[in-house]
Amino acid sequence: MKAAFLTSPQDVSKHPLGIGEVPQPEAKPGHLLLRVRACGVCRTDLHIVEGDLPSRRERVIPGHQIVGEIVSGATAELPLGTRVGVCWVGGVDGNCWYCQRGLENLCDSPTFTGYTVDGGYAEYALARADFVVPLPPALDDLHAAPLLCAGIIGFRSLRVAGVEQGERVGLFGFGASAHLTIAVLRAWKCEVYVSTRGTSHRRLAASLGATWVGNETEKPPVELDRALTFAPSGDVVVAALGSLRKGGVVAINAIHLDRIPEFDYDRLLWGERQLRSVTNMTRSDARDFLSIAAEIGLHAKVTAFPLDQANQALIAIKTDSIDGAAVIIP
Ligand SMILES: [Zn+2]
Ligand SMILES: [Zn+2]
């Protein structure tokens, strides 16, 4: 089968992904073989490809927002031809301290799609049957793909930040995840304040119903109840903290940050403000978010790339040169 694969991480400008023929994965017990119909491109893929996250395999096919159709390994609940989604968490051990307490997103021995096992930048992919999510028919392939990480993680961030109906919520950065999260916030009647670099990102935020939009150095004009950060930048985290009311929460939506600069505790954190990270996702986050997405008619803004252009798709994410999400169509 044709795939885009990584053997040695380096800067995306050097086109680290090889594109070519690799053996098709073989069906195995408890797994489904999927024909990939679309695969979203996530910032985490960029961190893997550039080596910000340490290599876990000699050769890996990235991609963890897979829309696939079951071609082998079908069961009574998941018949042949069913359209399913595969996410970043491709499996957990089920028996560690965290799994036993329903915190599977923090599992000690998780499987990560497109990192510890091969992902979806390919014509076929293998997935654990108990970790796929059936996709509502209302969501087509291209628009469902970015929901599977960007969307689910954004939704989990809302849960981690404790967002309630009608609150004032800040979004710091406005890429693939934030542009989906704002739709849920609007459905919850929240006021949304967006600080982001890039004129086109600001225009998109305004068109999606933001109450206020500013550039990355501008502070929202009101104190926020919650703030979500999406940029891999510690400066942004500190800016978000500086916008909170007492008792407010910042949820950091990033698997990797450059560093967090020193900041003034008395002014920025005292007053029971909280700083929390958002780590991975649970299957219930995925199910709950996809059903909300179908209900509110969530429509991701996407740019499609053929598999041959996988390196270019990553460059587009890195340089913030497209609005919304990038999706590879093999
Ligand atoms: Zn576990
Ligand atoms: Zn992701």
Short mmCIF file of C-alpha atoms and ligand atoms in Angstrom, two decimals:
data_model
loop_
_atom_site.label_atom_id
_atom_site.label_comp_id
_atom_site.label_asym_id
_atom_site.label_seq_id
_atom_site.Cartn_x
_atom_site.Cartn_y
_atom_site.Cartn_z
CA MET A 1 0.00 0.00 0.00
CA LYS A 2 1.03 3.61 -0.37
CA ALA A 3 1.95 5.51 2.80
CA ALA A 4 3.81 8.53 4.14
CA PHE A 5 6.33 7.38 6.73
CA LEU A 6 8.99 8.80 9.02
CA THR A 7 12.40 7.23 9.56
CA SER A 8 14.44 10.14 10.88
CA PRO A 9 12.86 13.21 12.44
CA GLN A 10 13.95 16.59 11.15
CA ASP A 11 12.62 20.03 10.34
CA VAL A 12 9.56 19.76 8.05
CA SER A 13 11.14 22.14 5.55
CA LYS A 14 13.49 19.20 4.75
CA HIS A 15 10.50 16.96 3.90
CA PRO A 16 11.22 14.21 6.45
CA LEU A 17 8.28 12.02 5.38
CA GLY A 18 9.05 9.47 2.69
CA ILE A 19 6.16 8.67 0.36
CA GLY A 20 6.08 5.19 -1.12
CA GLU A 21 5.05 1.54 -0.91
CA VAL A 22 5.06 -0.31 2.43
CA PRO A 23 3.52 -3.69 3.39
CA GLN A 24 -0.22 -3.51 4.08
CA PRO A 25 -0.96 -4.22 7.78
CA GLU A 26 -2.28 -7.73 8.47
CA ALA A 27 -5.55 -8.27 10.32
CA LYS A 28 -5.10 -9.59 13.87
CA PRO A 29 -7.46 -10.62 16.69
CA GLY A 30 -9.27 -7.76 18.42
CA HIS A 31 -8.33 -5.38 15.62
CA LEU A 32 -10.03 -3.95 12.56
CA LEU A 33 -8.39 -3.39 9.22
CA LEU A 34 -9.60 -0.09 7.80
CA ARG A 35 -9.42 1.43 4.38
CA VAL A 36 -8.48 5.02 5.16
CA ARG A 37 -10.94 7.52 3.65
CA ALA A 38 -9.40 10.63 5.26
CA CYS A 39 -6.85 11.46 7.94
CA GLY A 40 -6.54 14.78 9.73
CA VAL A 41 -3.17 16.44 10.31
CA CYS A 42 -2.49 17.50 13.89
CA ARG A 43 0.17 19.68 15.49
CA THR A 44 1.25 16.58 17.44
CA ASP A 45 2.18 14.97 14.09
CA LEU A 46 4.48 17.93 13.56
CA HIS A 47 6.09 17.39 17.00
CA ILE A 48 6.66 13.71 16.11
CA VAL A 49 8.02 14.41 12.64
CA GLU A 50 10.37 17.15 13.87
CA GLY A 51 11.54 15.13 16.89
CA ASP A 52 10.12 17.36 19.68
CA LEU A 53 8.64 14.07 20.91
CA PRO A 54 11.21 11.24 21.12
CA SER A 55 11.09 8.53 18.43
CA ARG A 56 9.31 5.38 19.56
CA ARG A 57 9.71 3.24 16.41
CA GLU A 58 12.31 2.85 13.70
CA ARG A 59 9.72 3.70 11.08
CA VAL A 60 6.30 5.14 11.79
CA ILE A 61 3.33 6.19 9.69
CA PRO A 62 1.92 9.30 11.43
CA GLY A 63 -1.74 10.33 11.59
CA HIS A 64 -4.26 9.94 14.40
CA GLN A 65 -7.48 11.43 13.07
CA ILE A 66 -8.48 8.55 10.85
CA VAL A 67 -11.80 8.13 9.12
CA GLY A 68 -11.81 4.54 7.90
CA GLU A 69 -14.12 1.89 6.55
CA ILE A 70 -13.96 -1.62 8.01
CA VAL A 71 -12.61 -4.07 5.42
CA SER A 72 -11.56 -6.90 7.75
CA GLY A 73 -12.09 -8.00 11.37
CA ALA A 74 -15.78 -6.98 11.37
CA THR A 75 -17.95 -7.99 14.35
CA ALA A 76 -21.73 -8.06 14.98
CA GLU A 77 -21.56 -4.53 16.46
CA LEU A 78 -19.14 -3.27 13.81
CA PRO A 79 -20.10 -4.88 10.48
CA LEU A 80 -18.07 -4.76 7.28
CA GLY A 81 -18.19 -1.33 5.64
CA THR A 82 -18.96 0.57 8.87
CA ARG A 83 -17.38 4.02 8.92
CA VAL A 84 -15.40 4.58 12.11
CA GLY A 85 -12.99 7.11 13.59
CA VAL A 86 -9.61 6.33 15.13
CA CYS A 87 -8.10 8.79 17.61
CA TRP A 88 -4.76 9.56 19.30
CA VAL A 89 -5.40 7.08 22.11
CA GLY A 90 -5.49 3.82 20.18
CA GLY A 91 -5.63 1.61 23.28
CA VAL A 92 -4.87 1.42 27.02
CA ASP A 93 -3.77 -1.43 29.30
CA GLY A 94 -7.06 -1.35 31.23
CA ASN A 95 -5.43 -2.34 34.54
CA CYS A 96 -3.18 0.45 35.75
CA TRP A 97 -4.14 2.75 38.68
CA TYR A 98 -5.59 5.33 36.28
CA CYS A 99 -7.55 2.94 34.05
CA GLN A 100 -9.14 1.38 37.14
CA ARG A 101 -10.43 4.80 38.14
CA GLY A 102 -11.88 5.76 34.77
CA LEU A 103 -8.96 8.06 33.94
CA GLU A 104 -7.91 6.19 30.82
CA ASN A 105 -6.50 9.39 29.29
CA LEU A 106 -3.72 9.15 31.92
CA CYS A 107 -3.01 5.40 31.41
CA ASP A 108 0.57 4.37 32.23
CA SER A 109 0.91 2.21 29.09
CA PRO A 110 -1.21 3.70 26.34
CA THR A 111 -0.99 3.02 22.63
CA PHE A 112 -0.76 6.19 20.57
CA THR A 113 -1.96 6.04 16.99
CA GLY A 114 0.61 7.31 14.52
CA TYR A 115 3.33 7.30 17.19
CA THR A 116 3.71 3.99 19.06
CA VAL A 117 1.76 2.18 16.30
CA ASP A 118 1.26 3.12 12.65
CA GLY A 119 -1.39 5.71 11.87
CA GLY A 120 -3.46 6.95 8.98
CA TYR A 121 -1.18 8.71 6.47
CA ALA A 122 -1.71 5.57 4.37
CA GLU A 123 -4.23 3.65 2.30
CA TYR A 124 -4.91 1.16 5.11
CA ALA A 125 -4.61 1.19 8.91
CA LEU A 126 -5.07 -1.27 11.74
CA ALA A 127 -7.00 -0.20 14.86
CA ARG A 128 -8.07 -1.80 18.13
CA ALA A 129 -11.76 -2.65 17.74
CA ASP A 130 -12.68 -1.44 21.24
CA PHE A 131 -11.11 1.99 20.58
CA VAL A 132 -12.81 3.01 17.35
CA VAL A 133 -15.83 5.33 17.38
CA PRO A 134 -18.66 4.85 14.88
CA LEU A 135 -19.23 8.12 13.00
CA PRO A 136 -22.64 9.80 12.76
CA PRO A 137 -23.85 9.89 9.11
CA ALA A 138 -24.29 13.68 9.41
CA LEU A 139 -20.49 14.07 9.33
CA ASP A 140 -18.80 13.43 5.98
CA ASP A 141 -15.25 12.02 5.76
CA LEU A 142 -13.41 15.25 5.10
CA HIS A 143 -15.20 17.19 7.84
CA ALA A 144 -15.24 14.37 10.38
CA ALA A 145 -11.44 13.83 10.32
CA PRO A 146 -10.39 17.03 12.17
CA LEU A 147 -13.01 16.40 14.83
CA LEU A 148 -11.16 13.25 15.92
CA CYS A 149 -8.31 15.03 17.68
CA ALA A 150 -8.57 18.79 17.27
CA GLY A 151 -12.28 18.62 18.06
CA ILE A 152 -12.22 16.04 20.85
CA ILE A 153 -9.22 17.62 22.59
CA GLY A 154 -10.83 21.06 22.35
CA PHE A 155 -13.96 19.59 23.92
CA ARG A 156 -11.93 17.92 26.67
CA SER A 157 -10.25 21.30 27.31
CA LEU A 158 -13.70 22.79 27.95
CA ARG A 159 -14.31 20.03 30.51
CA VAL A 160 -10.89 20.47 32.15
CA ALA A 161 -11.44 24.25 32.36
CA GLY A 162 -14.88 23.61 33.86
CA VAL A 163 -16.72 25.81 31.35
CA GLU A 164 -20.38 26.42 32.20
CA GLN A 165 -23.20 27.83 30.05
CA GLY A 166 -23.02 31.57 29.47
CA GLU A 167 -19.48 32.10 30.81
CA ARG A 168 -16.77 34.34 29.37
CA VAL A 169 -14.18 32.12 27.75
CA GLY A 170 -10.88 33.12 26.14
CA LEU A 171 -9.29 31.20 23.27
CA PHE A 172 -5.58 31.98 22.89
CA GLY A 173 -4.55 30.85 19.40
CA PHE A 174 -7.09 30.05 16.71
CA GLY A 175 -6.08 27.01 14.66
CA ALA A 176 -7.75 23.67 14.00
CA SER A 177 -8.81 22.96 17.58
CA ALA A 178 -10.02 26.45 18.58
CA HIS A 179 -12.13 26.94 15.46
CA LEU A 180 -14.10 23.80 16.40
CA THR A 181 -14.26 24.63 20.10
CA ILE A 182 -15.86 28.02 19.44
CA ALA A 183 -18.86 26.28 17.85
CA VAL A 184 -19.51 24.33 21.06
CA LEU A 185 -19.05 27.48 23.16
CA ARG A 186 -21.53 29.38 21.00
CA ALA A 187 -24.02 26.52 21.35
CA TRP A 188 -23.55 26.87 25.14
CA LYS A 189 -24.28 30.63 24.88
CA CYS A 190 -20.78 31.58 26.08
CA GLU A 191 -19.10 34.88 25.24
CA VAL A 192 -15.87 34.05 23.41
CA TYR A 193 -12.76 36.27 23.43
CA VAL A 194 -10.10 35.31 20.89
CA SER A 195 -6.45 36.44 20.91
CA THR A 196 -4.52 35.14 17.93
CA ARG A 197 -1.83 35.99 15.43
CA GLY A 198 -2.77 36.20 11.75
CA THR A 199 -5.37 38.46 10.13
CA SER A 200 -7.18 35.55 8.48
CA HIS A 201 -7.43 33.66 11.82
CA ARG A 202 -8.92 36.80 13.41
CA ARG A 203 -11.37 37.20 10.54
CA LEU A 204 -12.41 33.54 10.86
CA ALA A 205 -12.91 33.93 14.65
CA ALA A 206 -15.13 36.97 14.10
CA SER A 207 -17.16 35.16 11.43
CA LEU A 208 -17.69 32.22 13.83
CA GLY A 209 -19.26 34.45 16.46
CA ALA A 210 -16.43 35.66 18.73
CA THR A 211 -17.55 38.56 20.97
CA TRP A 212 -14.09 40.13 20.77
CA VAL A 213 -11.03 39.41 18.62
CA GLY A 214 -7.51 40.73 19.16
CA ASN A 215 -3.96 39.96 18.13
CA GLU A 216 -1.69 37.69 20.18
CA THR A 217 -0.41 40.52 22.39
CA GLU A 218 -3.79 42.15 23.05
CA LYS A 219 -5.58 41.49 26.30
CA PRO A 220 -9.34 40.79 26.26
CA PRO A 221 -11.28 43.84 27.53
CA VAL A 222 -12.99 41.90 30.36
CA GLU A 223 -11.86 39.39 32.99
CA LEU A 224 -12.39 35.83 31.81
CA ASP A 225 -13.96 32.91 33.70
CA ARG A 226 -11.92 30.37 31.72
CA ALA A 227 -9.16 30.46 29.15
CA LEU A 228 -7.93 27.80 26.74
CA THR A 229 -4.48 28.06 25.18
CA PHE A 230 -3.67 26.34 21.89
CA ALA A 231 -0.24 27.67 20.89
CA PRO A 232 2.87 25.66 21.93
CA SER A 233 4.12 28.77 23.72
CA GLY A 234 4.59 29.47 27.43
CA ASP A 235 4.27 33.22 26.83
CA VAL A 236 0.71 32.58 25.69
CA VAL A 237 -0.01 30.62 28.90
CA VAL A 238 1.14 33.57 31.00
CA ALA A 239 -0.94 35.98 28.89
CA ALA A 240 -3.99 33.76 29.46
CA LEU A 241 -3.37 33.71 33.23
CA GLY A 242 -3.21 37.51 33.20
CA SER A 243 -6.73 37.67 31.74
CA LEU A 244 -8.48 35.57 34.42
CA ARG A 245 -10.78 36.62 37.20
CA LYS A 246 -10.11 35.20 40.69
CA GLY A 247 -10.95 31.50 40.74
CA GLY A 248 -10.64 31.26 36.96
CA VAL A 249 -8.96 28.37 35.15
CA VAL A 250 -6.47 28.18 32.28
CA ALA A 251 -6.47 24.85 30.40
CA ILE A 252 -3.34 24.33 28.32
CA ASN A 253 -4.11 22.44 25.15
CA ALA A 254 -0.60 21.49 24.02
CA ILE A 255 1.39 18.26 24.20
CA HIS A 256 4.62 20.27 24.08
CA LEU A 257 5.46 23.82 25.19
CA ASP A 258 8.66 25.72 24.48
CA ARG A 259 8.98 26.74 28.17
CA ILE A 260 6.97 28.76 30.68
CA PRO A 261 8.67 32.06 31.53
CA GLU A 262 8.97 33.20 35.13
CA PHE A 263 5.78 34.97 36.22
CA ASP A 264 4.49 36.94 39.17
CA TYR A 265 2.65 34.59 41.55
CA ASP A 266 1.01 37.34 43.62
CA ARG A 267 -0.66 38.95 40.64
CA LEU A 268 -1.23 36.03 38.27
CA LEU A 269 -1.92 32.86 40.28
CA TRP A 270 -2.95 33.89 43.79
CA GLY A 271 -6.69 34.31 44.14
CA GLU A 272 -7.22 30.58 43.50
CA ARG A 273 -6.58 30.86 39.82
CA GLN A 274 -5.70 27.47 38.35
CA LEU A 275 -3.35 26.34 35.63
CA ARG A 276 -4.16 22.88 34.23
CA SER A 277 -2.87 20.81 31.34
CA VAL A 278 -5.08 18.78 29.05
CA THR A 279 -3.73 15.30 28.41
CA ASN A 280 -5.01 12.89 25.77
CA MET A 281 -8.68 11.92 25.75
CA THR A 282 -11.11 9.25 26.87
CA ARG A 283 -13.52 7.26 24.75
CA SER A 284 -16.40 9.06 26.42
CA ASP A 285 -14.92 12.45 25.41
CA ALA A 286 -14.92 11.14 21.82
CA ARG A 287 -18.48 9.80 21.90
CA ASP A 288 -19.93 12.84 23.70
CA PHE A 289 -18.20 15.33 21.44
CA LEU A 290 -19.16 13.57 18.19
CA SER A 291 -22.78 13.46 19.22
CA ILE A 292 -22.73 17.21 20.08
CA ALA A 293 -20.95 17.90 16.77
CA ALA A 294 -23.65 16.08 14.81
CA GLU A 295 -26.41 17.77 16.82
CA ILE A 296 -25.13 21.34 16.33
CA GLY A 297 -24.16 20.69 12.71
CA LEU A 298 -20.51 21.45 13.42
CA HIS A 299 -18.75 22.07 10.13
CA ALA A 300 -14.96 22.13 10.26
CA LYS A 301 -13.09 24.43 7.90
CA VAL A 302 -10.71 22.13 6.05
CA THR A 303 -8.03 22.12 3.39
CA ALA A 304 -7.50 18.75 1.69
CA PHE A 305 -4.07 17.46 0.67
CA PRO A 306 -3.31 14.30 -1.35
CA LEU A 307 -1.06 11.73 0.40
CA ASP A 308 1.86 12.77 -1.84
CA GLN A 309 1.66 16.23 -0.24
CA ALA A 310 1.89 15.04 3.41
CA ASN A 311 5.05 17.10 4.03
CA GLN A 312 3.36 20.20 2.61
CA ALA A 313 0.35 19.62 4.89
CA LEU A 314 2.68 19.64 7.92
CA ILE A 315 4.41 22.79 6.69
CA ALA A 316 0.99 24.46 6.38
CA ILE A 317 0.28 23.63 10.06
CA LYS A 318 3.68 24.83 11.19
CA THR A 319 3.48 28.13 9.35
CA ASP A 320 -0.21 28.67 10.22
CA SER A 321 -0.77 29.26 6.51
CA ILE A 322 -4.23 27.69 6.29
CA ASP A 323 -7.39 28.46 8.26
CA GLY A 324 -8.95 25.57 10.13
CA ALA A 325 -7.63 22.03 9.64
CA ALA A 326 -5.53 20.11 7.12
CA VAL A 327 -6.79 16.69 6.01
CA ILE A 328 -4.97 14.07 3.95
CA ILE A 329 -7.00 12.10 1.44
CA PRO A 330 -5.09 8.93 0.49
ZN ZN B 1 -3.91 2.04 32.09
ZN ZN B 2 -3.75 15.31 17.70
#
